[in-house]
Short mmCIF file of C-alpha atoms in Angstrom, two decimals:
data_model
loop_
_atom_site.label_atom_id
_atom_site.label_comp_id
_atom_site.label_asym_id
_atom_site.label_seq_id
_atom_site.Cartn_x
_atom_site.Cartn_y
_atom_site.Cartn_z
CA UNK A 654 5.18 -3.85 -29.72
CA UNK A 655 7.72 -4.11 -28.20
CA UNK A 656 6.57 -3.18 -24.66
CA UNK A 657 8.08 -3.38 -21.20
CA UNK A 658 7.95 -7.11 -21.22
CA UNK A 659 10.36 -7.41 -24.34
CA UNK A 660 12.55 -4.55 -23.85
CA UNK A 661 13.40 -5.73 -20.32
CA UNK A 662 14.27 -9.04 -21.86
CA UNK A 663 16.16 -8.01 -24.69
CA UNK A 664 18.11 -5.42 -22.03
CA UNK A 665 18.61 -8.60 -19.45
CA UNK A 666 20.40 -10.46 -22.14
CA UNK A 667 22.11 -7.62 -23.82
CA UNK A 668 23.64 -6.36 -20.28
CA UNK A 669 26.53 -8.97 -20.07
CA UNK A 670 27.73 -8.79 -23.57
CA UNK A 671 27.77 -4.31 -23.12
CA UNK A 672 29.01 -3.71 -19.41
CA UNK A 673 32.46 -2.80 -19.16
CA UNK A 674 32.64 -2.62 -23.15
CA UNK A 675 33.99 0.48 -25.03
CA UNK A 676 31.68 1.47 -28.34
CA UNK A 677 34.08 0.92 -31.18
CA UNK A 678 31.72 2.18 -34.02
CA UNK A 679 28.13 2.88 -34.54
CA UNK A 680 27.64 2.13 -38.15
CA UNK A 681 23.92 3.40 -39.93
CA UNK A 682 22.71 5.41 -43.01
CA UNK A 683 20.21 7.31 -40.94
CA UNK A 684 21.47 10.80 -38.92
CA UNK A 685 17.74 11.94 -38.75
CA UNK A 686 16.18 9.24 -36.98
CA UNK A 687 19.55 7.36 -35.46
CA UNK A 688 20.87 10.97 -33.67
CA UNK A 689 24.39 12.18 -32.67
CA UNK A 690 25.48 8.18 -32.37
CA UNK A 691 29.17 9.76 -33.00
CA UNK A 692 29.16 11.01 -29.77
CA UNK A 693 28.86 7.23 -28.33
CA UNK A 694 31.77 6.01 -30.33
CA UNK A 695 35.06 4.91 -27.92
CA UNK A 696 32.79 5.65 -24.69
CA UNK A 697 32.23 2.66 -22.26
CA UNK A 698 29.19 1.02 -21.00
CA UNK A 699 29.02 1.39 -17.63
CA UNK A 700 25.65 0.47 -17.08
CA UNK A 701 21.97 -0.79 -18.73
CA UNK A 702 18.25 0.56 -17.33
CA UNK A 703 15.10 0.68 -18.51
CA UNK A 704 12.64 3.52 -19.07
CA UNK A 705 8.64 2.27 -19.87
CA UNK A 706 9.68 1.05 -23.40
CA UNK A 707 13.00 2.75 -23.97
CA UNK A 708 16.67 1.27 -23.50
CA UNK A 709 19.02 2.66 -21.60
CA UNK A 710 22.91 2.41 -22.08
CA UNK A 711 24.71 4.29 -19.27
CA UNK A 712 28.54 5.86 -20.56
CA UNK A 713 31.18 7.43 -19.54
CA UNK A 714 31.80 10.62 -19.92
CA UNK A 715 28.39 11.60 -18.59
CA UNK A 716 26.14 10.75 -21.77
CA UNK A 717 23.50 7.97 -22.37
CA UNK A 718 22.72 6.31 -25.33
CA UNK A 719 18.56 5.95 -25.48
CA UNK A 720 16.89 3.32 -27.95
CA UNK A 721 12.85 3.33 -28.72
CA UNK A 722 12.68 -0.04 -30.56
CA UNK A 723 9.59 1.18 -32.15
CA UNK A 724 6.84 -1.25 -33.24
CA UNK A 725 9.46 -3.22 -34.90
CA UNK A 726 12.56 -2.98 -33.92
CA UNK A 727 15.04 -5.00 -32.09
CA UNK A 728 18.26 -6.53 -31.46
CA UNK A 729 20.30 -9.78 -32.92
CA UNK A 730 23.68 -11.69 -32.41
CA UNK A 731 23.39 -12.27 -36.09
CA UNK A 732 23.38 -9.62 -39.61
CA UNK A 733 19.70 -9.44 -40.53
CA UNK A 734 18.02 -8.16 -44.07
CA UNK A 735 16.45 -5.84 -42.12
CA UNK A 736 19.46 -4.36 -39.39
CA UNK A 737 19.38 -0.66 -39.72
CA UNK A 738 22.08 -0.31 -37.06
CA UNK A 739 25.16 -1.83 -36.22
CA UNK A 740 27.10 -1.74 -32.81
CA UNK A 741 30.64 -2.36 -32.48
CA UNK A 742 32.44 -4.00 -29.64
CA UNK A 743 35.73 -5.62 -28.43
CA UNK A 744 34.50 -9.14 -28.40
CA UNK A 745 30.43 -8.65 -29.89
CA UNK A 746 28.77 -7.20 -32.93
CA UNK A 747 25.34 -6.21 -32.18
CA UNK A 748 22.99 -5.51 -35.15
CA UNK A 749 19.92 -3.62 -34.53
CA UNK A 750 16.82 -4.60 -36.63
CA UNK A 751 13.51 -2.73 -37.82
CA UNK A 752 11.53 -3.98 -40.48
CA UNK A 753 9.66 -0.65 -40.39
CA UNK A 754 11.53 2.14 -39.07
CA UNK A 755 9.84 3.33 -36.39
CA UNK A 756 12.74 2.93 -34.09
CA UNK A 757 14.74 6.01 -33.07
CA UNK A 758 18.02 6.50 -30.70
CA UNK A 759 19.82 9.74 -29.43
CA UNK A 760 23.06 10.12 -27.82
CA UNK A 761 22.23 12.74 -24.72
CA UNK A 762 23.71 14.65 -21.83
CA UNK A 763 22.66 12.21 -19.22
CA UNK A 764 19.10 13.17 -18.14
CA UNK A 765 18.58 15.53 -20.68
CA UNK A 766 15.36 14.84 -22.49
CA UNK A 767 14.51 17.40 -23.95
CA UNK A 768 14.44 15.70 -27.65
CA UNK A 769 12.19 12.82 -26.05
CA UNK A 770 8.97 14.56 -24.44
CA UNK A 771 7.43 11.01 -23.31
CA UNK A 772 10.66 10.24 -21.46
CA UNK A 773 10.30 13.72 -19.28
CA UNK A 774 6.47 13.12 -18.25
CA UNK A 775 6.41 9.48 -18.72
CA UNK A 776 4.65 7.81 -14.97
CA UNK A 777 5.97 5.30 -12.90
CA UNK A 778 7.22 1.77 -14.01
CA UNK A 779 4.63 -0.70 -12.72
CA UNK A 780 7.36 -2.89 -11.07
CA UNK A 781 8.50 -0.29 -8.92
CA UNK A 782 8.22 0.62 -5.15
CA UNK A 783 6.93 3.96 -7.07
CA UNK A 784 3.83 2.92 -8.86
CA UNK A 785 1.73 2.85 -5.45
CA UNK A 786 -2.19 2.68 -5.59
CA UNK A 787 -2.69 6.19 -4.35
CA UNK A 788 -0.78 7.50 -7.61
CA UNK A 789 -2.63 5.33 -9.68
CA UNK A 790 -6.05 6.24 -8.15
CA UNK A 791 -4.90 10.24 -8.71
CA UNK A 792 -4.04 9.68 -12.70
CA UNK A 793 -7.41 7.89 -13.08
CA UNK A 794 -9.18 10.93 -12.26
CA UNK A 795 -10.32 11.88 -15.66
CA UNK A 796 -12.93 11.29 -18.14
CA UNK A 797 -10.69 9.62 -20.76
CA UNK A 798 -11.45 6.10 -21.58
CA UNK A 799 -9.59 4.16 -19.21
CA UNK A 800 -7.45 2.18 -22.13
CA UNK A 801 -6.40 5.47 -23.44
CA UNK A 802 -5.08 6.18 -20.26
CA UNK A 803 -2.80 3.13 -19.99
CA UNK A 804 -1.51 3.50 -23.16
CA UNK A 805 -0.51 7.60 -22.46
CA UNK A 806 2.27 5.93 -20.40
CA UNK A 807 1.31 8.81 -17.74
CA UNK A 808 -0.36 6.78 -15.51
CA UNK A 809 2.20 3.59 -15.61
CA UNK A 810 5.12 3.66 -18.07
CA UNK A 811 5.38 0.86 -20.46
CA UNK A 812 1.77 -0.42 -20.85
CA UNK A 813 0.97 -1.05 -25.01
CA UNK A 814 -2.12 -2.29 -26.28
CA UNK A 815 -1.17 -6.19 -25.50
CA UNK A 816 -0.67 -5.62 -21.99
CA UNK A 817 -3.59 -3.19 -21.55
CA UNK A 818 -6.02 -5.65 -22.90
CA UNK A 819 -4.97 -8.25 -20.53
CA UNK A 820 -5.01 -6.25 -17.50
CA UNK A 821 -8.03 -5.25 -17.99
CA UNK A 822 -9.56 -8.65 -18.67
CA UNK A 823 -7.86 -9.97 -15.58
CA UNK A 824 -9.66 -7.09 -13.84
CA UNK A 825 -12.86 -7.80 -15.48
CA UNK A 826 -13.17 -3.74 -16.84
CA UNK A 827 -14.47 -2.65 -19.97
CA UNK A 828 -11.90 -0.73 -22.51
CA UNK A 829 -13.84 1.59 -22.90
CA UNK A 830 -14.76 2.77 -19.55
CA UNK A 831 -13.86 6.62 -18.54
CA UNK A 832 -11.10 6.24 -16.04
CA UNK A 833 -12.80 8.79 -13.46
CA UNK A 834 -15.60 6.09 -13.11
CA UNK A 835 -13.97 3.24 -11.91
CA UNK A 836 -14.64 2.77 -8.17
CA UNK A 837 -12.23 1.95 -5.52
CA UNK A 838 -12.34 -1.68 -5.76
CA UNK A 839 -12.01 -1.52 -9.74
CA UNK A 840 -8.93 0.08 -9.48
CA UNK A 841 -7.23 -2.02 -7.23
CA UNK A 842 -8.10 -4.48 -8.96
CA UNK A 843 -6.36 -3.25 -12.07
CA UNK A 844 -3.37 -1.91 -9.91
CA UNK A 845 -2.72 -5.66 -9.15
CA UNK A 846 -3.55 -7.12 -12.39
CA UNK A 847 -1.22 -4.69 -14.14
CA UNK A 848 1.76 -5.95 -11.48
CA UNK A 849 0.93 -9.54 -12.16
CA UNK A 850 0.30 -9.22 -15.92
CA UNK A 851 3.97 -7.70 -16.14
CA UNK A 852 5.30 -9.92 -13.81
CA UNK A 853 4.55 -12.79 -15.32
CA UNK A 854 5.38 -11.82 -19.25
CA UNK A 855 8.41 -10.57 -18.17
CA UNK A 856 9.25 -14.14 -16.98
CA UNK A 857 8.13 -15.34 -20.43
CA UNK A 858 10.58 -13.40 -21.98
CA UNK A 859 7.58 -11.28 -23.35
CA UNK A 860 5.27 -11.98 -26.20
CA UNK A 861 5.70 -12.88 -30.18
CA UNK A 862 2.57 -12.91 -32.31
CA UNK A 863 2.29 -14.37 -35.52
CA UNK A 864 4.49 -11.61 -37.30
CA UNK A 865 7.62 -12.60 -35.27
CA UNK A 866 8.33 -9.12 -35.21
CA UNK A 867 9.74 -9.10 -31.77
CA UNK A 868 12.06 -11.65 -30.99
CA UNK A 869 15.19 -12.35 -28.71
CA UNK A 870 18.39 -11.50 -29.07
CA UNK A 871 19.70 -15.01 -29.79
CA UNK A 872 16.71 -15.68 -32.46
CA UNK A 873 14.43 -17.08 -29.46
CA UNK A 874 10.49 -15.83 -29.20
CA UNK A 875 8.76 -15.03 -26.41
CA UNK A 876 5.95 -16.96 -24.48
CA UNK A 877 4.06 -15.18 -23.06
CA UNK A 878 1.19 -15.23 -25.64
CA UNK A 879 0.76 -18.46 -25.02
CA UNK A 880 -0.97 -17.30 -21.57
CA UNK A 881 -2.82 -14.16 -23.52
CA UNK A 882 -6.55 -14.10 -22.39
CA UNK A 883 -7.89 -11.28 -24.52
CA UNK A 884 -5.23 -9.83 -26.71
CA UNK A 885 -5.30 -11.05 -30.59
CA UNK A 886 -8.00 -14.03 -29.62
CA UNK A 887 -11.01 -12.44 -31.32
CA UNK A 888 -13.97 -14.60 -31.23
CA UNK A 889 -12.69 -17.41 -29.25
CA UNK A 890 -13.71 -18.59 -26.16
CA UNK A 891 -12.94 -16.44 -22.80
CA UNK A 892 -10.99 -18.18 -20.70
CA UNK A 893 -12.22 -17.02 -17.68
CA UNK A 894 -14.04 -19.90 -15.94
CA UNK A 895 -18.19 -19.80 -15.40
CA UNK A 896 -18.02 -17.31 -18.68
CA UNK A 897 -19.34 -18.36 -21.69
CA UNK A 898 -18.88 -15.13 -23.82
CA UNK A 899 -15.71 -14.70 -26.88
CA UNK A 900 -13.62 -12.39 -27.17
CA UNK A 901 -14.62 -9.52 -29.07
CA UNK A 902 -12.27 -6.53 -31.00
CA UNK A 903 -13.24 -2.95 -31.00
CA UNK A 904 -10.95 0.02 -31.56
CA UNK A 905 -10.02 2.38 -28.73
CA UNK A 906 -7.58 5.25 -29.13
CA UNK A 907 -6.75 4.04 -33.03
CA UNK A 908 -5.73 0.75 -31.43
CA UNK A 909 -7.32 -2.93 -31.90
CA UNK A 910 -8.88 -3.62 -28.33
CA UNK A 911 -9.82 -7.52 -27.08
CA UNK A 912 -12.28 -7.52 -24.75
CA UNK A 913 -15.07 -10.14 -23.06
CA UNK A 914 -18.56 -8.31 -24.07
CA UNK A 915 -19.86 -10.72 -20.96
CA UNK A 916 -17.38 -10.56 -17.96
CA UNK A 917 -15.97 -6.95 -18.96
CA UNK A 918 -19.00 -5.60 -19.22
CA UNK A 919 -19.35 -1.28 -19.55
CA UNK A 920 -21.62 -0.67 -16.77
CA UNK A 921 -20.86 3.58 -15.29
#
């Protein structure tokens, strides 16, 4: 957390209150991790993207200002106990919050990501005319397990371990399949249960678990884990009708992995 669901929410509502605004002052006890935010300071927001799970602020002068929220961080409206960062404009304060650090930002040449490796190799965003089922097909040619793959961010950008685990429930695979043994049929069905997984928690304004880590700019959580099938649901019920198995949790990659034992079965 966050993943693309929740950073593309907190950039949809942050957009209106940046575009068109010059930085007055980036205020933060933190050089190391918080880098070269001087150089942001009196440029203008000309425009917002998104990168996997990274923030984009376009400025002038030819420079972008990149956030990682980390598994923490985020953005308020309001001071928090835990802001770390705070972001001056005209008419709006922003205050940047992250209970445990792990956020970073940089100030960089536009395009230059050099100091952000993932950024420079990171695959296709999974909403995009570019992530096409003959590209995903090609980076599922190897024998690591297939949710390893999806969270590399080589394969699709912005996949974490919530949105992993539900795609591959809704495709009925096994976590711990190797990605080279899926057949043809298996990964289209993930191909279009990744779309629609993303589609729809987008819509929900992403997902808040019972740490309310990630919430909305204005305070507001997301909903989307209201709709979760597999992800933090260990031993209840799966949802999936005709099954009668729960959800079990296994670690894959260092991560905490939901699965259906009976409907996601790890048949090679």
């Amino acid at each position: 957390m966050p993943e693309l669901p929740e950073v593309e929410t907190t950039r949809r509502i942050l957009e209106p209150y940046l575009l068109g605004q010059r930085i007055q002052q980036l205020q933060h006890q933190d050089p190391a991790r918080y880098r070269n935010t001087e150089r942001a300071e009196g440029r203008r927001v000309l425009g917002t993207s998104r990168r996997g799970k990274y923030l984009i602020l376009h400025l002038d002068k030819n420079l972008e200002l990149i956030v990682h929220l980390g598994m923490t961080g985020g953005f308020r409206f309001e001071p928090h106990r835990h802001t770390r960062v705070t972001l001056h404009l005209p008419h709006q304060t922003l205050y940047y919050t992250d209970p445990r650090r792990f956020g970073k930002w940089w100030v960089v040449e536009a395009g230059d990501y050099r100091e952000i490796d993932l950024l420079r190799r990171m695959g296709p965003e999974p909403l995009s005319d570019d992530f096409t089922l003959a590209h995903f097909q090609q980076a599922l040619r190897t024998a690591r397990k297939i949710k390893e793959v999806l969270l590399s961010q080589e394969a699709v950008a912005g996949v974490g371990n919530i949105y992993a685990d539900e795609s591959l429930w809704l495709s009925r695979i096994h976590p711990e399949r190797p990605a080279a043994s899926l057949s043809s049929p298996e990964v289209r069905r993930l191909y279009k249960a990744i779309r629609e997984v993303m589609e729809r928690a987008v819509e929900a304004g992403g997902s808040t678990l019972s740490d309310a880590s990630y919430r909305q700019p204005d305070g507001e959580p997301g909903y989307f884990q209201f709709q979760h099938n597999a992800y933090d649901r260990t031993g209840q019920p799966c949802k999936r009708k005709g099954c009668t198995g729960r959800i079990a949790k296994i670690v894959v990659g260092g991560r905490g992995t939901h699965f259906c034992p009976q409907c996601q079965q790890n048949s090679r």
